[in-house]
Short mmCIF file of C-alpha atoms in Angstrom, two decimals:
data_model
loop_
_atom_site.label_atom_id
_atom_site.label_comp_id
_atom_site.label_asym_id
_atom_site.label_seq_id
_atom_site.Cartn_x
_atom_site.Cartn_y
_atom_site.Cartn_z
CA CYS A 1 11.94 4.15 89.19
CA THR A 2 10.83 3.49 93.27
CA ASP A 3 9.73 0.36 94.42
CA PRO A 4 7.02 1.01 95.99
CA SER A 5 8.12 -0.85 99.79
CA ALA A 6 11.68 1.89 99.17
CA ARG A 7 9.29 4.89 99.23
CA GLY A 8 9.27 7.44 101.75
CA GLN A 9 12.77 6.86 102.17
CA GLY A 10 14.62 10.17 100.16
CA LEU A 11 15.79 7.87 97.40
CA ALA A 12 14.21 9.06 94.85
CA THR A 13 15.51 12.53 95.96
CA ARG A 14 18.89 11.49 95.88
CA LEU A 15 19.09 9.50 92.36
CA VAL A 16 17.84 12.44 90.80
CA ALA A 17 19.89 15.54 93.17
CA ALA A 18 23.35 13.34 92.83
CA VAL A 19 22.68 12.81 88.73
CA THR A 20 21.70 16.74 88.21
CA ALA A 21 24.69 17.65 89.93
CA GLY A 22 26.82 15.83 87.97
CA ILE A 23 24.51 17.36 84.59
CA HIS A 24 25.46 20.81 85.99
CA ALA A 25 29.42 20.09 86.76
CA ARG A 26 30.07 18.62 83.43
CA GLY A 27 28.12 22.59 82.30
CA GLU A 28 25.65 21.34 80.81
CA GLY A 29 21.69 22.23 81.20
CA ALA A 30 19.43 19.44 83.59
CA PHE A 31 15.85 18.39 82.17
CA LEU A 32 13.40 15.46 82.78
CA HIS A 33 9.67 14.25 81.61
CA VAL A 34 7.40 12.95 84.05
CA LEU A 35 3.64 12.40 83.12
CA GLU A 36 1.66 15.25 85.32
CA THR A 37 -0.45 11.91 87.00
CA ASN A 38 2.50 10.64 88.47
CA THR A 39 1.98 13.36 91.58
CA ALA A 40 4.74 11.53 93.59
CA ALA A 41 7.50 11.85 90.76
CA VAL A 42 6.43 15.48 90.42
CA ARG A 43 6.45 16.39 94.04
CA VAL A 44 9.93 15.08 93.81
CA TYR A 45 10.85 16.79 91.49
CA GLU A 46 9.12 20.19 92.61
CA HIS A 47 11.28 19.98 95.67
CA LEU A 48 14.98 20.41 93.96
CA GLY A 49 13.60 23.00 91.52
CA PHE A 50 12.95 22.01 88.47
CA THR A 51 9.29 23.55 86.89
CA VAL A 52 7.02 23.62 84.46
CA HIS A 53 8.39 23.93 80.78
CA ARG A 54 6.13 22.55 78.38
CA THR A 55 2.96 20.19 78.56
CA VAL A 56 2.49 17.97 75.76
CA HIS A 57 -0.28 15.33 75.57
CA ILE A 58 1.11 12.04 75.21
CA VAL A 59 -1.03 8.90 73.24
CA VAL A 60 -0.19 5.56 73.83
CA VAL A 61 -0.91 3.27 71.04
CA ALA A 62 -1.14 -0.61 72.22
CA PRO A 63 -2.08 -3.39 69.72
CA PRO A 64 -4.92 -5.07 70.79
CA ALA A 65 -4.76 -7.68 73.39
CA PRO A 66 -4.65 -12.12 71.94
CA SER A 67 -8.27 -13.04 71.66
#
């Protein structure tokens, strides 16, 4: 996550690129999960070469708010 006041500086791109490079240096493959509604993150990941491999549906269940 990038704080809204720090967005647009390339921080997320640099961080994800560095983590991905470390994963690949170990001979492993990198993957991630992102909600499709998180369009800013999707743009960063696509810019770094990630592609959609599988789409899943997530259901969030939460207790009712206290009355």
